[in-house]
Amino acid sequence: MNSPFPRFQAALEKFDAANAEDPNQEADAEGHLWPKELLYGHRMSACLTRVAPEAPEAVHLAARCQHIRRWTIPRQDFPMDRVGYHKWRNTLKKYHAEIAGQLLAEVGYDEATITRVQALLQKQQLTRDPDMQLLEDVICLVFLEYYFVDFARQHPEEKVIDIVQKTWAKMTTRGHELALQLPFTDAAQALLAKALA
């Protein structure tokens, strides 16, 4: 989204500055190293701009700060079971919403926009909110395009198939169509086909 509004650009800069503090590094397609969550935020923005450039401003803001300062609440701080995982995820959602709200207020956003971005970050009304569902499609597309192959290398096939099926269930029909157009490797394509059979 190329917004003419200075506060939108200022918000993105605030989000990026926060995520630039991530001590974890990740390489992009060209091999350049980025702070991990800064790269994730840029990938989210690029994907949303590609699939729905006309999306509301709040969705573009939520896409960029989806994982804001995520590294500060590590998974290992919670029990390594299903209950612990859900507690970690819920803690993250509230934390992301809180940080995003503070930064949006700093650049002059109104309470309604801040509340909307926070609702999107916390995935409220997921199946009944078209904007939230669009954001979920983008989250899933970014995972499949950039993180699926590494995830598949690190986990047993059974778990990979389960994750693909859960990811697919969160997406819209259009999301499925876009996902099937992604440039998967042959191995990833085979896993995807097995999961969706």
PDB file of N, CA and C in Angstrom, residues 5-80:
ATOM      1  N   PHE A   5      -0.553   9.296   3.277  1.00  0.00           N
ATOM      2  CA  PHE A   5      -0.610   9.849   4.625  1.00  0.00           C
ATOM      3  C   PHE A   5       0.705   9.631   5.365  1.00  0.00           C
ATOM      4  N   PRO A   6       1.303  10.733   5.834  1.00  0.00           N
ATOM      5  CA  PRO A   6       2.593  10.610   6.536  1.00  0.00           C
ATOM      6  C   PRO A   6       2.524   9.686   7.750  1.00  0.00           C
ATOM      7  N   ARG A   7       1.378   9.652   8.442  1.00  0.00           N
ATOM      8  CA  ARG A   7       1.321   8.826   9.652  1.00  0.00           C
ATOM      9  C   ARG A   7       1.395   7.334   9.331  1.00  0.00           C
ATOM     10  N   PHE A   8       0.902   6.929   8.163  1.00  0.00           N
ATOM     11  CA  PHE A   8       1.009   5.522   7.765  1.00  0.00           C
ATOM     12  C   PHE A   8       2.481   5.140   7.597  1.00  0.00           C
ATOM     13  N   GLN A   9       3.222   5.973   6.851  1.00  0.00           N
ATOM     14  CA  GLN A   9       4.653   5.714   6.667  1.00  0.00           C
ATOM     15  C   GLN A   9       5.393   5.769   8.003  1.00  0.00           C
ATOM     16  N   ALA A  10       4.987   6.711   8.851  1.00  0.00           N
ATOM     17  CA  ALA A  10       5.625   6.838  10.167  1.00  0.00           C
ATOM     18  C   ALA A  10       5.370   5.591  11.010  1.00  0.00           C
ATOM     19  N   ALA A  11       4.157   5.034  10.906  1.00  0.00           N
ATOM     20  CA  ALA A  11       3.833   3.812  11.649  1.00  0.00           C
ATOM     21  C   ALA A  11       4.689   2.645  11.172  1.00  0.00           C
ATOM     22  N   LEU A  12       4.825   2.507   9.851  1.00  0.00           N
ATOM     23  CA  LEU A  12       5.667   1.429   9.314  1.00  0.00           C
ATOM     24  C   LEU A  12       7.103   1.580   9.798  1.00  0.00           C
ATOM     25  N   GLU A  13       7.585   2.807   9.831  1.00  0.00           N
ATOM     26  CA  GLU A  13       8.957   3.046  10.300  1.00  0.00           C
ATOM     27  C   GLU A  13       9.109   2.667  11.774  1.00  0.00           C
ATOM     28  N   LYS A  14       8.087   2.969  12.570  1.00  0.00           N
ATOM     29  CA  LYS A  14       8.108   2.596  13.994  1.00  0.00           C
ATOM     30  C   LYS A  14       8.118   1.074  14.147  1.00  0.00           C
ATOM     31  N   PHE A  15       7.249   0.402  13.384  1.00  0.00           N
ATOM     32  CA  PHE A  15       7.197  -1.064  13.446  1.00  0.00           C
ATOM     33  C   PHE A  15       8.546  -1.660  13.036  1.00  0.00           C
ATOM     34  N   ASP A  16       9.101  -1.121  11.942  1.00  0.00           N
ATOM     35  CA  ASP A  16      10.368  -1.645  11.437  1.00  0.00           C
ATOM     36  C   ASP A  16      11.507  -1.403  12.430  1.00  0.00           C
ATOM     37  N   ALA A  17      11.511  -0.234  13.059  1.00  0.00           N
ATOM     38  CA  ALA A  17      12.559   0.067  14.039  1.00  0.00           C
ATOM     39  C   ALA A  17      12.475  -0.901  15.226  1.00  0.00           C
ATOM     40  N   ALA A  18      11.259  -1.202  15.657  1.00  0.00           N
ATOM     41  CA  ALA A  18      11.071  -2.153  16.762  1.00  0.00           C
ATOM     42  C   ALA A  18      11.564  -3.540  16.357  1.00  0.00           C
ATOM     43  N   ASN A  19      11.215  -3.978  15.145  1.00  0.00           N
ATOM     44  CA  ASN A  19      11.606  -5.315  14.697  1.00  0.00           C
ATOM     45  C   ASN A  19      13.072  -5.396  14.294  1.00  0.00           C
ATOM     46  N   ALA A  20      13.684  -4.257  13.987  1.00  0.00           N
ATOM     47  CA  ALA A  20      15.111  -4.247  13.638  1.00  0.00           C
ATOM     48  C   ALA A  20      15.984  -4.611  14.840  1.00  0.00           C
ATOM     49  N   GLU A  21      15.401  -4.582  16.045  1.00  0.00           N
ATOM     50  CA  GLU A  21      16.146  -4.947  17.255  1.00  0.00           C
ATOM     51  C   GLU A  21      16.223  -6.455  17.468  1.00  0.00           C
ATOM     52  N   ASP A  22      15.546  -7.226  16.609  1.00  0.00           N
ATOM     53  CA  ASP A  22      15.556  -8.687  16.743  1.00  0.00           C
ATOM     54  C   ASP A  22      16.997  -9.200  16.611  1.00  0.00           C
ATOM     55  N   PRO A  23      17.507  -9.901  17.632  1.00  0.00           N
ATOM     56  CA  PRO A  23      18.880 -10.412  17.554  1.00  0.00           C
ATOM     57  C   PRO A  23      19.013 -11.622  16.622  1.00  0.00           C
ATOM     58  N   ASN A  24      17.889 -12.236  16.270  1.00  0.00           N
ATOM     59  CA  ASN A  24      17.902 -13.401  15.389  1.00  0.00           C
ATOM     60  C   ASN A  24      17.993 -12.952  13.935  1.00  0.00           C
ATOM     61  N   GLN A  25      18.835 -13.614  13.164  1.00  0.00           N
ATOM     62  CA  GLN A  25      19.068 -13.225  11.774  1.00  0.00           C
ATOM     63  C   GLN A  25      18.487 -14.259  10.812  1.00  0.00           C
ATOM     64  N   GLU A  26      18.058 -13.763   9.654  1.00  0.00           N
ATOM     65  CA  GLU A  26      17.560 -14.656   8.613  1.00  0.00           C
ATOM     66  C   GLU A  26      17.931 -14.078   7.248  1.00  0.00           C
ATOM     67  N   ALA A  27      18.284 -14.946   6.331  1.00  0.00           N
ATOM     68  CA  ALA A  27      18.679 -14.496   4.995  1.00  0.00           C
ATOM     69  C   ALA A  27      17.472 -14.423   4.072  1.00  0.00           C
ATOM     70  N   ASP A  28      17.431 -13.419   3.215  1.00  0.00           N
ATOM     71  CA  ASP A  28      16.380 -13.340   2.199  1.00  0.00           C
ATOM     72  C   ASP A  28      16.828 -14.143   0.969  1.00  0.00           C
ATOM     73  N   ALA A  29      16.034 -14.077  -0.099  1.00  0.00           N
ATOM     74  CA  ALA A  29      16.313 -14.877  -1.298  1.00  0.00           C
ATOM     75  C   ALA A  29      17.656 -14.542  -1.933  1.00  0.00           C
ATOM     76  N   GLU A  30      18.127 -13.299  -1.727  1.00  0.00           N
ATOM     77  CA  GLU A  30      19.413 -12.878  -2.292  1.00  0.00           C
ATOM     78  C   GLU A  30      20.591 -13.181  -1.360  1.00  0.00           C
ATOM     79  N   GLY A  31      20.273 -13.738  -0.193  1.00  0.00           N
ATOM     80  CA  GLY A  31      21.335 -14.057   0.756  1.00  0.00           C
ATOM     81  C   GLY A  31      21.693 -12.942   1.712  1.00  0.00           C
ATOM     82  N   HIS A  32      20.956 -11.822   1.665  1.00  0.00           N
ATOM     83  CA  HIS A  32      21.217 -10.718   2.600  1.00  0.00           C
ATOM     84  C   HIS A  32      20.617 -11.043   3.960  1.00  0.00           C
ATOM     85  N   LEU A  33      21.366 -10.784   5.010  1.00  0.00           N
ATOM     86  CA  LEU A  33      20.881 -11.060   6.362  1.00  0.00           C
ATOM     87  C   LEU A  33      20.019  -9.912   6.887  1.00  0.00           C
ATOM     88  N   TRP A  34      18.908 -10.286   7.500  1.00  0.00           N
ATOM     89  CA  TRP A  34      17.974  -9.327   8.109  1.00  0.00           C
ATOM     90  C   TRP A  34      17.710  -9.761   9.545  1.00  0.00           C
ATOM     91  N   PRO A  35      17.333  -8.815  10.421  1.00  0.00           N
ATOM     92  CA  PRO A  35      16.707  -9.226  11.681  1.00  0.00           C
ATOM     93  C   PRO A  35      15.433 -10.012  11.317  1.00  0.00           C
ATOM     94  N   LYS A  36      15.247 -11.166  11.931  1.00  0.00           N
ATOM     95  CA  LYS A  36      14.214 -12.110  11.496  1.00  0.00           C
ATOM     96  C   LYS A  36      12.815 -11.504  11.391  1.00  0.00           C
ATOM     97  N   GLU A  37      12.358 -10.818  12.438  1.00  0.00           N
ATOM     98  CA  GLU A  37      10.988 -10.297  12.407  1.00  0.00           C
ATOM     99  C   GLU A  37      10.844  -9.071  11.510  1.00  0.00           C
ATOM    100  N   LEU A  38      11.934  -8.363  11.255  1.00  0.00           N
ATOM    101  CA  LEU A  38      11.884  -7.264  10.289  1.00  0.00           C
ATOM    102  C   LEU A  38      11.621  -7.833   8.891  1.00  0.00           C
ATOM    103  N   LEU A  39      12.315  -8.914   8.558  1.00  0.00           N
ATOM    104  CA  LEU A  39      12.108  -9.558   7.260  1.00  0.00           C
ATOM    105  C   LEU A  39      10.689 -10.102   7.156  1.00  0.00           C
ATOM    106  N   TYR A  40      10.210 -10.711   8.235  1.00  0.00           N
ATOM    107  CA  TYR A  40       8.837 -11.246   8.230  1.00  0.00           C
ATOM    108  C   TYR A  40       7.822 -10.129   7.966  1.00  0.00           C
ATOM    109  N   GLY A  41       7.986  -8.995   8.627  1.00  0.00           N
ATOM    110  CA  GLY A  41       7.065  -7.875   8.433  1.00  0.00           C
ATOM    111  C   GLY A  41       7.050  -7.386   6.992  1.00  0.00           C
ATOM    112  N   HIS A  42       8.221  -7.315   6.380  1.00  0.00           N
ATOM    113  CA  HIS A  42       8.306  -6.883   4.981  1.00  0.00           C
ATOM    114  C   HIS A  42       7.673  -7.915   4.048  1.00  0.00           C
ATOM    115  N   ARG A  43       7.861  -9.191   4.363  1.00  0.00           N
ATOM    116  CA  ARG A  43       7.229 -10.240   3.557  1.00  0.00           C
ATOM    117  C   ARG A  43       5.712 -10.179   3.668  1.00  0.00           C
ATOM    118  N   MET A  44       5.208  -9.906   4.863  1.00  0.00           N
ATOM    119  CA  MET A  44       3.757  -9.775   5.055  1.00  0.00           C
ATOM    120  C   MET A  44       3.209  -8.602   4.238  1.00  0.00           C
ATOM    121  N   SER A  45       3.879  -7.462   4.316  1.00  0.00           N
ATOM    122  CA  SER A  45       3.435  -6.282   3.565  1.00  0.00           C
ATOM    123  C   SER A  45       3.461  -6.545   2.064  1.00  0.00           C
ATOM    124  N   ALA A  46       4.535  -7.169   1.594  1.00  0.00           N
ATOM    125  CA  ALA A  46       4.670  -7.431   0.156  1.00  0.00           C
ATOM    126  C   ALA A  46       3.587  -8.384  -0.329  1.00  0.00           C
ATOM    127  N   CYS A  47       3.298  -9.406   0.457  1.00  0.00           N
ATOM    128  CA  CYS A  47       2.270 -10.375   0.074  1.00  0.00           C
ATOM    129  C   CYS A  47       0.895  -9.716   0.037  1.00  0.00           C
ATOM    130  N   LEU A  48       0.566  -8.931   1.059  1.00  0.00           N
ATOM    131  CA  LEU A  48      -0.731  -8.253   1.089  1.00  0.00           C
ATOM    132  C   LEU A  48      -0.863  -7.286  -0.078  1.00  0.00           C
ATOM    133  N   THR A  49       0.194  -6.544  -0.369  1.00  0.00           N
ATOM    134  CA  THR A  49       0.161  -5.594  -1.487  1.00  0.00           C
ATOM    135  C   THR A  49      -0.029  -6.327  -2.813  1.00  0.00           C
ATOM    136  N   ARG A  50       0.546  -7.524  -2.900  1.00  0.00           N
ATOM    137  CA  ARG A  50       0.416  -8.316  -4.125  1.00  0.00           C
ATOM    138  C   ARG A  50      -1.004  -8.864  -4.306  1.00  0.00           C
ATOM    139  N   VAL A  51      -1.606  -9.379  -3.224  1.00  0.00           N
ATOM    140  CA  VAL A  51      -2.894 -10.069  -3.370  1.00  0.00           C
ATOM    141  C   VAL A  51      -4.106  -9.155  -3.139  1.00  0.00           C
ATOM    142  N   ALA A  52      -3.921  -8.069  -2.386  1.00  0.00           N
ATOM    143  CA  ALA A  52      -5.061  -7.187  -2.096  1.00  0.00           C
ATOM    144  C   ALA A  52      -4.576  -5.770  -1.803  1.00  0.00           C
ATOM    145  N   PRO A  53      -4.022  -5.086  -2.819  1.00  0.00           N
ATOM    146  CA  PRO A  53      -3.489  -3.736  -2.578  1.00  0.00           C
ATOM    147  C   PRO A  53      -4.554  -2.760  -2.075  1.00  0.00           C
ATOM    148  N   GLU A  54      -5.827  -3.060  -2.390  1.00  0.00           N
ATOM    149  CA  GLU A  54      -6.922  -2.164  -2.001  1.00  0.00           C
ATOM    150  C   GLU A  54      -7.412  -2.415  -0.572  1.00  0.00           C
ATOM    151  N   ALA A  55      -6.770  -3.313   0.149  1.00  0.00           N
ATOM    152  CA  ALA A  55      -7.201  -3.628   1.520  1.00  0.00           C
ATOM    153  C   ALA A  55      -7.174  -2.369   2.383  1.00  0.00           C
ATOM    154  N   PRO A  56      -8.048  -2.311   3.400  1.00  0.00           N
ATOM    155  CA  PRO A  56      -8.080  -1.136   4.282  1.00  0.00           C
ATOM    156  C   PRO A  56      -6.725  -0.879   4.958  1.00  0.00           C
ATOM    157  N   GLU A  57      -6.511   0.366   5.296  1.00  0.00           N
ATOM    158  CA  GLU A  57      -5.250   0.777   5.924  1.00  0.00           C
ATOM    159  C   GLU A  57      -4.947  -0.045   7.181  1.00  0.00           C
ATOM    160  N   ALA A  58      -5.987  -0.321   7.968  1.00  0.00           N
ATOM    161  CA  ALA A  58      -5.779  -1.078   9.215  1.00  0.00           C
ATOM    162  C   ALA A  58      -5.211  -2.465   8.935  1.00  0.00           C
ATOM    163  N   VAL A  59      -5.621  -3.077   7.825  1.00  0.00           N
ATOM    164  CA  VAL A  59      -5.113  -4.410   7.471  1.00  0.00           C
ATOM    165  C   VAL A  59      -3.636  -4.316   7.090  1.00  0.00           C
ATOM    166  N   HIS A  60      -3.280  -3.277   6.326  1.00  0.00           N
ATOM    167  CA  HIS A  60      -1.872  -3.080   5.966  1.00  0.00           C
ATOM    168  C   HIS A  60      -1.014  -2.843   7.209  1.00  0.00           C
ATOM    169  N   LEU A  61      -1.538  -2.098   8.159  1.00  0.00           N
ATOM    170  CA  LEU A  61      -0.805  -1.859   9.405  1.00  0.00           C
ATOM    171  C   LEU A  61      -0.644  -3.157  10.189  1.00  0.00           C
ATOM    172  N   ALA A  62      -1.725  -3.918  10.305  1.00  0.00           N
ATOM    173  CA  ALA A  62      -1.675  -5.174  11.063  1.00  0.00           C
ATOM    174  C   ALA A  62      -0.738  -6.186  10.413  1.00  0.00           C
ATOM    175  N   ALA A  63      -0.693  -6.184   9.085  1.00  0.00           N
ATOM    176  CA  ALA A  63       0.205  -7.112   8.387  1.00  0.00           C
ATOM    177  C   ALA A  63       1.660  -6.823   8.752  1.00  0.00           C
ATOM    178  N   ARG A  64       2.023  -5.546   8.774  1.00  0.00           N
ATOM    179  CA  ARG A  64       3.422  -5.170   9.022  1.00  0.00           C
ATOM    180  C   ARG A  64       3.852  -5.480  10.459  1.00  0.00           C
ATOM    181  N   CYS A  65       2.918  -5.395  11.416  1.00  0.00           N
ATOM    182  CA  CYS A  65       3.313  -5.580  12.822  1.00  0.00           C
ATOM    183  C   CYS A  65       2.815  -6.902  13.405  1.00  0.00           C
ATOM    184  N   GLN A  66       2.505  -7.848  12.536  1.00  0.00           N
ATOM    185  CA  GLN A  66       1.960  -9.139  12.955  1.00  0.00           C
ATOM    186  C   GLN A  66       2.812  -9.835  14.014  1.00  0.00           C
ATOM    187  N   HIS A  67       4.137  -9.773  13.873  1.00  0.00           N
ATOM    188  CA  HIS A  67       5.050 -10.435  14.814  1.00  0.00           C
ATOM    189  C   HIS A  67       5.901  -9.429  15.578  1.00  0.00           C
ATOM    190  N   ILE A  68       5.385  -8.256  15.838  1.00  0.00           N
ATOM    191  CA  ILE A  68       6.233  -7.203  16.393  1.00  0.00           C
ATOM    192  C   ILE A  68       6.869  -7.618  17.733  1.00  0.00           C
ATOM    193  N   ARG A  69       8.188  -7.541  17.765  1.00  0.00           N
ATOM    194  CA  ARG A  69       9.006  -7.891  18.941  1.00  0.00           C
ATOM    195  C   ARG A  69       8.692  -9.298  19.474  1.00  0.00           C
ATOM    196  N   ARG A  70       8.386 -10.200  18.582  1.00  0.00           N
ATOM    197  CA  ARG A  70       7.982 -11.565  18.952  1.00  0.00           C
ATOM    198  C   ARG A  70       9.055 -12.301  19.756  1.00  0.00           C
ATOM    199  N   TRP A  71      10.322 -12.031  19.452  1.00  0.00           N
ATOM    200  CA  TRP A  71      11.418 -12.763  20.101  1.00  0.00           C
ATOM    201  C   TRP A  71      11.494 -12.529  21.593  1.00  0.00           C
ATOM    202  N   THR A  72      10.841 -11.484  22.088  1.00  0.00           N
ATOM    203  CA  THR A  72      10.940 -11.168  23.524  1.00  0.00           C
ATOM    204  C   THR A  72      10.087 -12.105  24.390  1.00  0.00           C
ATOM    205  N   ILE A  73       9.204 -12.889  23.750  1.00  0.00           N
ATOM    206  CA  ILE A  73       8.397 -13.867  24.494  1.00  0.00           C
ATOM    207  C   ILE A  73       8.668 -15.239  23.867  1.00  0.00           C
ATOM    208  N   PRO A  74       9.740 -15.914  24.260  1.00  0.00           N
ATOM    209  CA  PRO A  74      10.128 -17.175  23.619  1.00  0.00           C
ATOM    210  C   PRO A  74       9.176 -18.328  23.946  1.00  0.00           C
ATOM    211  N   ARG A  75       9.046 -19.226  22.984  1.00  0.00           N
ATOM    212  CA  ARG A  75       8.194 -20.412  23.164  1.00  0.00           C
ATOM    213  C   ARG A  75       8.624 -21.218  24.384  1.00  0.00           C
ATOM    214  N   GLN A  76       9.930 -21.307  24.610  1.00  0.00           N
ATOM    215  CA  GLN A  76      10.420 -22.162  25.707  1.00  0.00           C
ATOM    216  C   GLN A  76      10.081 -21.634  27.096  1.00  0.00           C
ATOM    217  N   ASP A  77       9.541 -20.429  27.178  1.00  0.00           N
ATOM    218  CA  ASP A  77       9.107 -19.894  28.474  1.00  0.00           C
ATOM    219  C   ASP A  77       7.765 -20.473  28.923  1.00  0.00           C
ATOM    220  N   PHE A  78       7.151 -21.288  28.064  1.00  0.00           N
ATOM    221  CA  PHE A  78       5.853 -21.882  28.361  1.00  0.00           C
ATOM    222  C   PHE A  78       5.980 -23.403  28.293  1.00  0.00           C
ATOM    223  N   PRO A  79       5.085 -24.120  28.981  1.00  0.00           N
ATOM    224  CA  PRO A  79       5.141 -25.596  28.927  1.00  0.00           C
ATOM    225  C   PRO A  79       5.126 -26.098  27.480  1.00  0.00           C
ATOM    226  N   MET A  80       5.953 -27.111  27.198  1.00  0.00           N
ATOM    227  CA  MET A  80       6.088 -27.615  25.835  1.00  0.00           C
ATOM    228  C   MET A  80       5.013 -28.663  25.523  1.00  0.00           C
TER     229      MET A  80
END
